[in-house]
Each structure stands twice: as structure tokens, then as C-alpha cells.
PDB file of C-alpha atoms and ligand atoms in Angstrom:
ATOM      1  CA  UNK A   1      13.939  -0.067  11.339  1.00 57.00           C
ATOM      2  CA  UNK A   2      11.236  -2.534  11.183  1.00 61.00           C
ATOM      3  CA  UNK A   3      11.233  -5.443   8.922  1.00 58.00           C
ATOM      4  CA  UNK A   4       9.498  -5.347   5.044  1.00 63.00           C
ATOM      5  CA  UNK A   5       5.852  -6.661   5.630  1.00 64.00           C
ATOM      6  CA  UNK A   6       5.362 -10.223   4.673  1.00 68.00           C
ATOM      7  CA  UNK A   7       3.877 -10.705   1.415  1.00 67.00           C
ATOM      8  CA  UNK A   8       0.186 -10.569   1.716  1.00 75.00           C
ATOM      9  CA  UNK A   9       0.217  -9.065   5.006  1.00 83.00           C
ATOM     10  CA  UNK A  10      -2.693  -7.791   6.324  1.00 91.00           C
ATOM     11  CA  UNK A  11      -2.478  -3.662   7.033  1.00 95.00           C
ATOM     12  CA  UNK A  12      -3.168  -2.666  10.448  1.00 97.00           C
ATOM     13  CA  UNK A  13      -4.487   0.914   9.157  1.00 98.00           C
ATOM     14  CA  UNK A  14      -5.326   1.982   5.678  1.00 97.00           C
ATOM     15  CA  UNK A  15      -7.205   4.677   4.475  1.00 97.00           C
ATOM     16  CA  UNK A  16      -8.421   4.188   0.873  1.00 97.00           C
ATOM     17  CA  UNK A  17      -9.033   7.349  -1.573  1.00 97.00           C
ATOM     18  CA  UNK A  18     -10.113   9.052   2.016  1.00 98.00           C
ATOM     19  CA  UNK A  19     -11.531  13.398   1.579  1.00 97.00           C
ATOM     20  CA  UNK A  20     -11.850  14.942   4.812  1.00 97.00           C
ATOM     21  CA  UNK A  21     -13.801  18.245   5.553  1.00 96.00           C
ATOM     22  CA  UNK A  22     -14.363  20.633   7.851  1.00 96.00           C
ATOM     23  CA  UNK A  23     -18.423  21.798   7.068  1.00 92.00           C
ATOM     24  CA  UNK A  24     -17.512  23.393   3.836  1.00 92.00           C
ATOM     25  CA  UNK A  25     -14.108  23.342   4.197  1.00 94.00           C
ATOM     26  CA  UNK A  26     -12.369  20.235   2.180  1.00 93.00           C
ATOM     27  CA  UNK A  27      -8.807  19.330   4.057  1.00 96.00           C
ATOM     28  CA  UNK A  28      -7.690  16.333   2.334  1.00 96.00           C
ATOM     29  CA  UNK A  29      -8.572  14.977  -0.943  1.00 96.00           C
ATOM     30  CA  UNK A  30      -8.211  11.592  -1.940  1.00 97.00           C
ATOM     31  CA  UNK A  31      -5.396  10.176   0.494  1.00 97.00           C
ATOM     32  CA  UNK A  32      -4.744   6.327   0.836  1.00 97.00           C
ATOM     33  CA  UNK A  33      -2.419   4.463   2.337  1.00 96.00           C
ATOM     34  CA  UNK A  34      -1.172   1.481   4.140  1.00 96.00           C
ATOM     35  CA  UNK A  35       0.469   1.143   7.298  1.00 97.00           C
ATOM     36  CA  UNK A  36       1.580  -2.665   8.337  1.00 96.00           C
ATOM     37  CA  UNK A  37       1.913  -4.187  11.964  1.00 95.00           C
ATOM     38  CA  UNK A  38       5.289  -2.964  13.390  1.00 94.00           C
ATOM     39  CA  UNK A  39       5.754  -0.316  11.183  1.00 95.00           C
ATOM     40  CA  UNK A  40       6.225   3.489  11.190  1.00 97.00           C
ATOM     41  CA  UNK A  41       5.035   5.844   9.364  1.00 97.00           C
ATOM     42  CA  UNK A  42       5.662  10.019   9.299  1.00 96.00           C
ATOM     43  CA  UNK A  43       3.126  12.097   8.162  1.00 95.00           C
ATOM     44  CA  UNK A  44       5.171  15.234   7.023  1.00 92.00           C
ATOM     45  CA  UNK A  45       3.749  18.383   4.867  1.00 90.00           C
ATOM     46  CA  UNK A  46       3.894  22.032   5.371  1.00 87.00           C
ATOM     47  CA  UNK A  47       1.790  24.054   8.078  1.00 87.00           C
ATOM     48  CA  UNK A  48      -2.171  23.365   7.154  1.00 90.00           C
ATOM     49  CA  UNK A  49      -1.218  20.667   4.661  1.00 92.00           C
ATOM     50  CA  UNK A  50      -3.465  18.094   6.222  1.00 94.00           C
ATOM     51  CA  UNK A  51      -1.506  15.779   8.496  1.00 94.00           C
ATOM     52  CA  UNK A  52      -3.708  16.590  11.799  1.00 93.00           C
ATOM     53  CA  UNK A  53      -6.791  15.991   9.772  1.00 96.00           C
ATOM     54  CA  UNK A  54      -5.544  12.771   8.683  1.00 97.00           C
ATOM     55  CA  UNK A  55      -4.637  11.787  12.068  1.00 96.00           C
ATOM     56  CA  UNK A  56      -8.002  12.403  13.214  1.00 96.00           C
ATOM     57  CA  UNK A  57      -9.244  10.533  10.713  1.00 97.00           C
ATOM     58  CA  UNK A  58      -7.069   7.615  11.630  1.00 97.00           C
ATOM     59  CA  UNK A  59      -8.506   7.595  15.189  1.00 94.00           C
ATOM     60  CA  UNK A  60     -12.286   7.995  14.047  1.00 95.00           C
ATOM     61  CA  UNK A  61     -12.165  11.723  15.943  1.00 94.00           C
ATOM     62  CA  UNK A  62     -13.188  12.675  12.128  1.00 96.00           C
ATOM     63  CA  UNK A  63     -15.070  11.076  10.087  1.00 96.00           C
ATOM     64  CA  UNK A  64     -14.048  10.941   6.316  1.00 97.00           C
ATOM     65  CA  UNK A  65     -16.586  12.656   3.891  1.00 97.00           C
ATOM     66  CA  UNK A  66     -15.797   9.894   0.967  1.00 97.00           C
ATOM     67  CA  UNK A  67     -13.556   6.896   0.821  1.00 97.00           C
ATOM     68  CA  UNK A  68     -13.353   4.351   4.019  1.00 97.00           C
ATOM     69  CA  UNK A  69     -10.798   3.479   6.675  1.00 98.00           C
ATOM     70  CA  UNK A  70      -9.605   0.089   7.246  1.00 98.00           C
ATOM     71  CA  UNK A  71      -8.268  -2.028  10.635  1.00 97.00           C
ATOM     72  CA  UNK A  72      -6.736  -4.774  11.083  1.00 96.00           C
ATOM     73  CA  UNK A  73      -9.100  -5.946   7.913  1.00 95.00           C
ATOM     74  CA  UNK A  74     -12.451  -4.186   9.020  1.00 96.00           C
ATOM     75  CA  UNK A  75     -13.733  -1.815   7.427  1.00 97.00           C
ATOM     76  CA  UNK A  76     -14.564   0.795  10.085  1.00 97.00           C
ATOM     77  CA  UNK A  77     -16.022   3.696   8.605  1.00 97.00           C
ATOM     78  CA  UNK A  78     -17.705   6.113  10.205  1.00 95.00           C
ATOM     79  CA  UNK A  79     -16.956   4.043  13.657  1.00 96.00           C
ATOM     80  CA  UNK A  80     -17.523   6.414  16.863  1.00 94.00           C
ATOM     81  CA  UNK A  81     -14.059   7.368  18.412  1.00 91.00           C
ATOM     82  CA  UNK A  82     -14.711   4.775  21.595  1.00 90.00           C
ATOM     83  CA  UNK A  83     -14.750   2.049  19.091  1.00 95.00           C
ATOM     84  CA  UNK A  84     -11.493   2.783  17.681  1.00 94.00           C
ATOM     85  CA  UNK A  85      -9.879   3.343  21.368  1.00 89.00           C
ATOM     86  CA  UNK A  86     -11.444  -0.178  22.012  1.00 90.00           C
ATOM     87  CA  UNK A  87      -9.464  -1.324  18.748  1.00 95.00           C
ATOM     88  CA  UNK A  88      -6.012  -0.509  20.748  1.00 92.00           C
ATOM     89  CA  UNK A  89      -6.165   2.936  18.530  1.00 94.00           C
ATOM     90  CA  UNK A  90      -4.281   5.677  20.911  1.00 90.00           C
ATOM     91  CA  UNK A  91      -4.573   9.358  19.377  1.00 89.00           C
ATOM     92  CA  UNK A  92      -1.853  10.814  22.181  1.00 86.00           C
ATOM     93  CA  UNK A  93      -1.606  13.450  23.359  1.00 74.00           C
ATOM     94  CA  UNK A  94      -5.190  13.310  24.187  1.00 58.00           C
ATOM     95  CA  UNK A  95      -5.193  16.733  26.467  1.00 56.00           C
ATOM     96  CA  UNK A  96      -5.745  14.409  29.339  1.00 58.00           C
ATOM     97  CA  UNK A  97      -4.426  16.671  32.097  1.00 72.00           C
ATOM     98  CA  UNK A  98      -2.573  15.352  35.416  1.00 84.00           C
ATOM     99  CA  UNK A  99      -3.824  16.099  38.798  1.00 89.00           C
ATOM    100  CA  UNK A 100      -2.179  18.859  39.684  1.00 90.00           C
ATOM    101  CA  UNK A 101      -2.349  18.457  43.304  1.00 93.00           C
ATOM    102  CA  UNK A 102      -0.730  14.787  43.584  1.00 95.00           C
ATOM    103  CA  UNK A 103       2.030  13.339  43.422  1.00 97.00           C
ATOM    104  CA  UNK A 104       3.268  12.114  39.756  1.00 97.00           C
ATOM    105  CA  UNK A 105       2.742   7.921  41.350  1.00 97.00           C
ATOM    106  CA  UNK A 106      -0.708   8.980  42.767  1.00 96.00           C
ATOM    107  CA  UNK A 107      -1.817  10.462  39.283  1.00 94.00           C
ATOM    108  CA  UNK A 108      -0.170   6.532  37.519  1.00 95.00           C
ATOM    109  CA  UNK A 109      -1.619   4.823  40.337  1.00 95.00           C
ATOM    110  CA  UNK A 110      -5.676   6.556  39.783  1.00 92.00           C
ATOM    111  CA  UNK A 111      -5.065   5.731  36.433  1.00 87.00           C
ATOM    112  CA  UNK A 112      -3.946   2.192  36.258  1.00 91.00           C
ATOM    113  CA  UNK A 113      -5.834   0.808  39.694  1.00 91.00           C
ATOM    114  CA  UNK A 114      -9.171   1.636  36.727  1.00 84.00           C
ATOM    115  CA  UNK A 115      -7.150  -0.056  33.715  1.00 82.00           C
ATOM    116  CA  UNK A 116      -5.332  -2.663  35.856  1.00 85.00           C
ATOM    117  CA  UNK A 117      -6.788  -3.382  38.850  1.00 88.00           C
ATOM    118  CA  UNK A 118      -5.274  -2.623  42.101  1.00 91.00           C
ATOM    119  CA  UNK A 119      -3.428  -6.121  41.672  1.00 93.00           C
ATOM    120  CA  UNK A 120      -1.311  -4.892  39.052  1.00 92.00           C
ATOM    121  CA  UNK A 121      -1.278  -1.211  40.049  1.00 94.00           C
ATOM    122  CA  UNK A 122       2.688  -2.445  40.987  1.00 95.00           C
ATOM    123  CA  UNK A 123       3.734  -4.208  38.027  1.00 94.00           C
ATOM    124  CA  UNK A 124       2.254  -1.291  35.416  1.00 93.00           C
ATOM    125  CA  UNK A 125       4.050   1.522  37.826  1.00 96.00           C
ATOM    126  CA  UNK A 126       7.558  -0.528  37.052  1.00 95.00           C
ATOM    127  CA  UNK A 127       6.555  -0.670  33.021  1.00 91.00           C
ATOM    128  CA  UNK A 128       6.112   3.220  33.631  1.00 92.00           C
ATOM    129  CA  UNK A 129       9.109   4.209  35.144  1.00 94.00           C
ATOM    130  CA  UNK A 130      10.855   2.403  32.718  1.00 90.00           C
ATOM    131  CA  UNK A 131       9.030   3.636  29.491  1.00 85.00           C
ATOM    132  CA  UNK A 132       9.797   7.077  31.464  1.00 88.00           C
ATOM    133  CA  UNK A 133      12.871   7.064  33.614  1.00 90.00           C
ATOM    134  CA  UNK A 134      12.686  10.522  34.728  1.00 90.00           C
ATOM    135  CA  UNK A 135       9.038   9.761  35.873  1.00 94.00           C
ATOM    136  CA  UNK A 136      10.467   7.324  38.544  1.00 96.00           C
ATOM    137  CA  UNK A 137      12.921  10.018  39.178  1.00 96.00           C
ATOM    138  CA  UNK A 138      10.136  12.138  39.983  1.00 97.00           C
ATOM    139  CA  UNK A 139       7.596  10.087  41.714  1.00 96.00           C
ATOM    140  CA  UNK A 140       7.300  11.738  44.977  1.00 97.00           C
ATOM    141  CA  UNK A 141       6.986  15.482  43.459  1.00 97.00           C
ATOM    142  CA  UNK A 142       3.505  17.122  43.230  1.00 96.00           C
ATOM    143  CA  UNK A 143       2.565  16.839  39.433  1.00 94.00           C
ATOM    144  CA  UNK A 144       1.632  20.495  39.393  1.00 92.00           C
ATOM    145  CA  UNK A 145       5.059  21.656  39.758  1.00 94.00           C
ATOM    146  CA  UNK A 146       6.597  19.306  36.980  1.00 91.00           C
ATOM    147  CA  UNK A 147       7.911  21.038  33.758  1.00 86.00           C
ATOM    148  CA  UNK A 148       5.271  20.964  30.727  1.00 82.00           C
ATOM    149  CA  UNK A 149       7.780  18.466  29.057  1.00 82.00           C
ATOM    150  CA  UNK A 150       7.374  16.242  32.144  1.00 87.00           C
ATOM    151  CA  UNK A 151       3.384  16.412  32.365  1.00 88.00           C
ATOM    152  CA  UNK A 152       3.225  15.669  29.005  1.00 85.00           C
ATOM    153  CA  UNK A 153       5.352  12.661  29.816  1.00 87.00           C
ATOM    154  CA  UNK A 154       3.044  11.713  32.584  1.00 91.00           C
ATOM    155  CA  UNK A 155      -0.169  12.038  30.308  1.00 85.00           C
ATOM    156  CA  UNK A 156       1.813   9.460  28.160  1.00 85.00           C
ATOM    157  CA  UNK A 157       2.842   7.216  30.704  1.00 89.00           C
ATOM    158  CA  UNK A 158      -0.907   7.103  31.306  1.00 84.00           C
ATOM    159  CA  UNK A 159      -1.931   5.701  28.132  1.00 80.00           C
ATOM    160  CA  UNK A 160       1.664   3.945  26.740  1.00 82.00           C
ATOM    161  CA  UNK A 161       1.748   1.310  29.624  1.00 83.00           C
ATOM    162  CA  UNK A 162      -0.816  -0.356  27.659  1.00 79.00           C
ATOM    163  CA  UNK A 163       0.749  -0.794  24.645  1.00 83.00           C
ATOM    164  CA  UNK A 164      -1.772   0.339  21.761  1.00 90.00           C
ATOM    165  CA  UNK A 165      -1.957  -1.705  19.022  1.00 95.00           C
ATOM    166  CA  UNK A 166      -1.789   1.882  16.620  1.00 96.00           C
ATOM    167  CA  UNK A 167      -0.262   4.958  18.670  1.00 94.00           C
ATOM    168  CA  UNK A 168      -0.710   8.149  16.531  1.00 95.00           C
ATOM    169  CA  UNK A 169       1.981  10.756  18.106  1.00 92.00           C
ATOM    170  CA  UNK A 170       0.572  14.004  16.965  1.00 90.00           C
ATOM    171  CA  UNK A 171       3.037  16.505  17.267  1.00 88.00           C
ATOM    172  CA  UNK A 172       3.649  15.164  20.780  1.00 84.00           C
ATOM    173  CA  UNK A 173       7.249  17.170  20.772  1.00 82.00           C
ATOM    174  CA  UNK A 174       5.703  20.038  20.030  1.00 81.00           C
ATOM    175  CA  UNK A 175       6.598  23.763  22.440  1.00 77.00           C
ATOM    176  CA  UNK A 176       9.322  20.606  24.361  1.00 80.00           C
ATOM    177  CA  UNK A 177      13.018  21.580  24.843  1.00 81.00           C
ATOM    178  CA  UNK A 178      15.347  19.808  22.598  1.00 84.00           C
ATOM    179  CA  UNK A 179      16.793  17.175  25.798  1.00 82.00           C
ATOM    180  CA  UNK A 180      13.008  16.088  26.515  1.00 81.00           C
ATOM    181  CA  UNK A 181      12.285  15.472  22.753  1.00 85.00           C
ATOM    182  CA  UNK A 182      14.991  12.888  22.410  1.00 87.00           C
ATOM    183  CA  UNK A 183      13.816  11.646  25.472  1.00 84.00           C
ATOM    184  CA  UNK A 184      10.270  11.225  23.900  1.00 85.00           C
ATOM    185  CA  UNK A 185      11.650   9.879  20.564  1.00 89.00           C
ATOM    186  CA  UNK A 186      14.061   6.962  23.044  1.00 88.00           C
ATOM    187  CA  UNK A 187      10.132   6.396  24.807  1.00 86.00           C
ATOM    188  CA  UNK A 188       8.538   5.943  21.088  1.00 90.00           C
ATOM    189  CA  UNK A 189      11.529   3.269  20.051  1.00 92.00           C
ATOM    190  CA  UNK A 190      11.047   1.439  22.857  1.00 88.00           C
ATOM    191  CA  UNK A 191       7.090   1.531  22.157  1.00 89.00           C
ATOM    192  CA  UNK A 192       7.669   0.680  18.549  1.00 93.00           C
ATOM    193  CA  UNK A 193      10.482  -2.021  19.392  1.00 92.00           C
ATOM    194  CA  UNK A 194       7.085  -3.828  22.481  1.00 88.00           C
ATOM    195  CA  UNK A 195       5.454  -3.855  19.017  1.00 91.00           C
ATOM    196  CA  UNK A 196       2.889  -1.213  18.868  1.00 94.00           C
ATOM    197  CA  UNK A 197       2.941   0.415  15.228  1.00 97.00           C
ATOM    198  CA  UNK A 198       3.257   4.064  14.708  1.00 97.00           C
ATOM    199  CA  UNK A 199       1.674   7.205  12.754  1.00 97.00           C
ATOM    200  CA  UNK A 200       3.854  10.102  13.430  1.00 96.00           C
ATOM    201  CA  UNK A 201       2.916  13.551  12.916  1.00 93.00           C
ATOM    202  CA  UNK A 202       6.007  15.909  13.622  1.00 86.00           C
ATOM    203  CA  UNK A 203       7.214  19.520  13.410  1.00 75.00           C
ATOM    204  CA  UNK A 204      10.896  17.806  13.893  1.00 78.00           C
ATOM    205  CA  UNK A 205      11.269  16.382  11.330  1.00 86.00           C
ATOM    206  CA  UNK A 206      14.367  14.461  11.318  1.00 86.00           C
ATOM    207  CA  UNK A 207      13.365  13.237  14.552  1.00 88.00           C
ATOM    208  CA  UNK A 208      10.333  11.779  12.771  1.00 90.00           C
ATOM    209  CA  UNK A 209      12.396  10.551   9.598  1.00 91.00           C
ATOM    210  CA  UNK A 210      15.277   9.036  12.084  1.00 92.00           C
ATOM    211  CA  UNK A 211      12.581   6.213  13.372  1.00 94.00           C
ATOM    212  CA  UNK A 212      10.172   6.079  10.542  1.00 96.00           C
ATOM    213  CA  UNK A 213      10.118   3.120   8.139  1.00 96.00           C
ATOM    214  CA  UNK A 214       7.909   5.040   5.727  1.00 96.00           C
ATOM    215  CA  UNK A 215       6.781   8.774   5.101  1.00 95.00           C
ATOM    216  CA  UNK A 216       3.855  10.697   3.467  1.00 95.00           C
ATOM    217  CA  UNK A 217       4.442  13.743   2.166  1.00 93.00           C
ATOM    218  CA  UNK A 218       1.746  16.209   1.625  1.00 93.00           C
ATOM    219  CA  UNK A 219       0.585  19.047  -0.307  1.00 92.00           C
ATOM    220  CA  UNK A 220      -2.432  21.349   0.071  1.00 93.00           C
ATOM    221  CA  UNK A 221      -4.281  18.106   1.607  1.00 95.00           C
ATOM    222  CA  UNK A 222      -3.203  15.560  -1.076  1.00 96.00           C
ATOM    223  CA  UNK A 223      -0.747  12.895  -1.055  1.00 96.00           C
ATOM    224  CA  UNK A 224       2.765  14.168  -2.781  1.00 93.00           C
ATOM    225  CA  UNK A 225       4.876  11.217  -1.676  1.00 93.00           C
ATOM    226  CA  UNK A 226       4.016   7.885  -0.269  1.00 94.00           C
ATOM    227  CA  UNK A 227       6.893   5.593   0.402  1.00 94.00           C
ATOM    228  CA  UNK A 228       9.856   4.406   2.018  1.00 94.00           C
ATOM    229  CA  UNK A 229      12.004   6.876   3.898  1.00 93.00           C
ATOM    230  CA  UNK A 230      15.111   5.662   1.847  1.00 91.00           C
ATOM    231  CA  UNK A 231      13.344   6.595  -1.097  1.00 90.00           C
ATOM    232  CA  UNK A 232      12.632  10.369  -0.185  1.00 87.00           C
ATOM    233  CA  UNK A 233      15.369  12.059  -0.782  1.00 82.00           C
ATOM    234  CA  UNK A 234      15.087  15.594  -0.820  1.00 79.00           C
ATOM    235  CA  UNK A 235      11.468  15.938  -1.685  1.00 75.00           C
ATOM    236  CA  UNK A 236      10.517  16.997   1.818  1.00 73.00           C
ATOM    237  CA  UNK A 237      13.115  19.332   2.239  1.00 75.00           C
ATOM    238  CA  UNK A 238      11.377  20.941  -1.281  1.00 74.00           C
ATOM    239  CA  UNK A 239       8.236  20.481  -0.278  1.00 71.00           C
ATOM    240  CA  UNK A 240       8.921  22.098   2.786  1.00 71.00           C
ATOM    241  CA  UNK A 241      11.263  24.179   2.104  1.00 65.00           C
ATOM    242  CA  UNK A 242      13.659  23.691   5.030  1.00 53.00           C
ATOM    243  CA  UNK A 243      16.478  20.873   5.151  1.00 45.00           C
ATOM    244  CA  UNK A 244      14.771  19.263   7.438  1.00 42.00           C
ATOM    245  CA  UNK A 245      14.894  21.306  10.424  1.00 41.00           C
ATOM    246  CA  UNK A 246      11.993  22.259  12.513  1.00 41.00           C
ATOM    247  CA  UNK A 247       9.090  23.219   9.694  1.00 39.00           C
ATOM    248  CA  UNK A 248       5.871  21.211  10.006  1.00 39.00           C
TER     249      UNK A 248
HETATM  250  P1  ATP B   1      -0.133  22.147  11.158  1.00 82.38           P
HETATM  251  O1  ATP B   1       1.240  21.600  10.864  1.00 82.38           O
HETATM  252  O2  ATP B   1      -0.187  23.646  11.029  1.00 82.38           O
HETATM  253  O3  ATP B   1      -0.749  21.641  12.411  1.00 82.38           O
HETATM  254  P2  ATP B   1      -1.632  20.261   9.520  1.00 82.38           P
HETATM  255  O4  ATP B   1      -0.855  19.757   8.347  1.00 82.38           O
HETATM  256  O5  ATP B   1      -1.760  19.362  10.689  1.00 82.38           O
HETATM  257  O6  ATP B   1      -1.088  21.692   9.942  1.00 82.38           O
HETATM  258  P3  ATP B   1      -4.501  20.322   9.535  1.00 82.38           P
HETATM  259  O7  ATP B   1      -4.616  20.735  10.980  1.00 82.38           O
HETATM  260  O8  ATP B   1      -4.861  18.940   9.170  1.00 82.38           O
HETATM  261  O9  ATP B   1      -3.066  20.666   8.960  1.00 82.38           O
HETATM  262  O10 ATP B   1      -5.399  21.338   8.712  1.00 82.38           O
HETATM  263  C1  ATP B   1      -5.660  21.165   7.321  1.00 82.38           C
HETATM  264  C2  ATP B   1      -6.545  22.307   6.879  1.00 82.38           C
HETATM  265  O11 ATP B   1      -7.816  22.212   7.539  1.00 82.38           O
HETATM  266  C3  ATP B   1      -6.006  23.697   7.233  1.00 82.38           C
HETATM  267  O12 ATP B   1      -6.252  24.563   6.163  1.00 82.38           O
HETATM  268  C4  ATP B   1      -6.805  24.101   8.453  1.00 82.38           C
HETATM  269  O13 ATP B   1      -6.968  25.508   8.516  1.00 82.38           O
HETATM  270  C5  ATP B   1      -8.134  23.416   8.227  1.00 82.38           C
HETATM  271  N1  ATP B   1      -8.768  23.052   9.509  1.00 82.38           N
HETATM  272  C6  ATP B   1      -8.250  22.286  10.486  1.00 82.38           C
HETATM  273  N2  ATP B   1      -9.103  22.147  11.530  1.00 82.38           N
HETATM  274  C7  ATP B   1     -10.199  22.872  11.177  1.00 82.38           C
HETATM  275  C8  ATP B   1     -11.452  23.158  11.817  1.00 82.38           C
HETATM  276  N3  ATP B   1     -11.752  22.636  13.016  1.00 82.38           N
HETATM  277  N4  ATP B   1     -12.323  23.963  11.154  1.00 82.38           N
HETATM  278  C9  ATP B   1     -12.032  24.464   9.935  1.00 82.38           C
HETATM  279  N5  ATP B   1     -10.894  24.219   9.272  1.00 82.38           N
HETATM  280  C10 ATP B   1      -9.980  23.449   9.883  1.00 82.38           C
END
């Protein structure tokens, strides 16, 4: 768990009284919320309640209809998606796809010789194969013939070495065997624990309430519960009508 923001802290995301559409379509009305440095926060709420949309809001892929969206103290409204990435915003998994052809270092290596230079192409392979340990396992197979759980871990391993400021895990467990989601959850603590602060949008959901510090629970695109995990109690389970097992 992280530790209670400081009084007066500034929030690294908040959306404020934030609708959402889809051309006619309205997905989420009136949502705000804060999310401080070091923090994480789930995003839980029934199939089509809205969490998606807000996470696409969060990482400027949508644009809200009313209400703004706040970083780090900037108001960035209406920001193209770029800007946000150059903010230290990841929206993962991106549906970056691996090179099927090479191996699972070649496809780190193309990736980090661009973000890293070919100087520290060394050093970042090391951070990856210890973010993932079964990607250092696997370094000399062809990435084509990795499970999906494993490419998926590669696409990550892509993006995480960098440590984003905001990382906003959209159902990234999602269609994975059990095994591989812990193993994606123990990749996420060790992400939140370098610092990076977390929105987490999960079908698992005590997976997501196990390392979250806060939770939003929604309904039909509005805000039912915004608070502290501890707090909860069985309102998700109502709201979504499971005890907690596998319901979005
Ligand atoms: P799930 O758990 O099923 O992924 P969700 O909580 O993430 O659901 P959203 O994907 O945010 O829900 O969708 C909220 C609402 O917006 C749903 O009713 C959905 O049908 C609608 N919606 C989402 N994307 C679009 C789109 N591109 N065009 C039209 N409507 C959309």
C-alpha cells in the first residue's frame, strides 16, 4: 500500500465533473476524481459501465465532451494523445505487436536502441529481464512462437522499462491464464513500488483490489463509489453482483 498523500499534495491525474461520448452516445456522466503520485487506483463497474471510456479519457485517446482533465497541475484538456505520452502517460496495452520473426532480445533491443540509444541498449535489456523474468528466460526464442501471455509481456516490457509517470493497465490480464496474471500483477508492484502511479482497469477483480490504494466504482457511466479500498466493503460485490471473482 502506498502512503496517505501529503496534505496539499498536488494530484498527478484528476478528472473534474468529466461526460464522455461516443457521437450521440453519452458513456460517462459527470465523473471526477483524484489520483495522487504513488498511488493506485481500480476502476471497477459492471460490463459497459464506463471504465474503458474513462481510461481513454485519462490518456487523451478521448476527449471529454464537458468537464476538464488535470496533470500534474495542468489543465490539459482536449490535449492530442502524443502530448499526454510526452507527459510520461502510458495507456498499455497499446496493441503494439512484437516482431514475429525475431527473437524476444531483438524485438527489446529495436525498441530501446530508438528510446535509449545503443549505449544503453544493455543496461534497459537487464531492467527488462528483471521487470519480466521469464522474458530473460526466453530471450533467444523467436517472438512468434511465444504464448499470447508472453507477447503481451514483451509489448510491456517495451513500454515499462521507462517507467511512466501514470501507467493505465487496461484490462491487461484479460483472455491470460491464471499463473501469467499473478505474474503481471508481481510486474505492476514492482512498477508501482520504482514509483510510477497506477489506474487499473480489471476483469479480476481481487487482483485489482489486492494492490489498489483506492477504487471507483461505477454504475451506468457514473461514479457509485469513490474511495479507499478499506472503505468498500461489499459494494462492489453488489454492484457487480459477484464476490469478487472474475466480473468486469
Ligand atoms: P467492459 O468491462 O465491457 O469493457 P467498460 O466498463 O470498459 O466495459 P466502456 O468500454 O467504457 O465500458 O463502454 C461504456 C459504454 O460506451 C458502453 O455502453 C459501450 O457500449 C459504449 N461504447 C464504448 N465504445 C464505444 C464506441 N466506440 N462507440 C459507441 N459506443 C461505445
Amino acid at each position: 500500500m502506498a502512503v496517505a498523500p501529503e496534505p496539499g499534495a498536488v494530484a498527478l491525474l484528476e478528472l473534474r465533473d468529466v461526460d464522455a461520448a461516443y457521437g450521440p452516445f453519452r458513456a460517462i456522466f459527470g465523473v471526477s476524481f483524484t489520483l495522487y503520485p504513488g498511488r493506485v487506483l481500480a476502476l471497477l463497474g459492471s460490463n459497459g459501465s464506463g471504465k474503458t471510456t474513462i481510461a481513454r479519457v485519462s490518456s487523451g485517446l478521448l476527449a471529454p465532451t464537458t468537464g476538464t482533465v488535470w496533470f500534474d497541475g495542468d489543465d490539459v484538456t482536449g490535449w492530442r494523445p502524443f502530448r499526454y505520452a510526452r507527459l510520461g502517460i502510458v495507456h498499455a496495452p497499446e496493441g503494439r505487436s512484437v516482431f514475429a520473426s525475431l527473437s524476444v532480445e531483438e524485438n527489446l533491443a529495436l525498441t530501446f536502441q530508438r528510446t535509449r540509444g545503443r549505449s544503453g541498449v544493455g543496461a534497459a535489456l537487464a531492467q527488462a529481464y528483471e521487470l519480466f523474468p521469464r522474458l530473460g528466460e526466453r530471450r533467444r526464442q523467436t517472438a512468434g512462437t511465444l504464448s499470447g501471455g508472453e507477447q503481451r509481456m514483451l509489448s510491456l516490457a517495451r513500454v515499462l522499462v521507462e517507467l511512466p509517470r501514470l501507467l493505465i493497465a487496461d484490462e491487461l490480464s484479460l483472455g491470460l491464464a491464471p499463473i501469467v496474471v499473478d505474474e503481471v500483477y508481481r510486474t505492476l508492484e514492482r512498477i508501482r513500488d520504482a514509483g510510477t502511479t497506477l489506474l487499473i482497469v480489471e476483469q479480476h477483480v481481487q487482483h485489482a483490489l489486492a494492490i489498489a490504494d483506492d477504487a471507483i466504482v461505477l454504475v451506468k457511466g457514473e461514479v457509485a463509489y469513490s474511495g479507499p479500498v478499506s472503505e468498500l466493503g461489499d459494494l462492489h460485490a453488489r454492484v457487480l453482483g459477484v464476490g469478487g471473482g472474475t466480473a468486469g
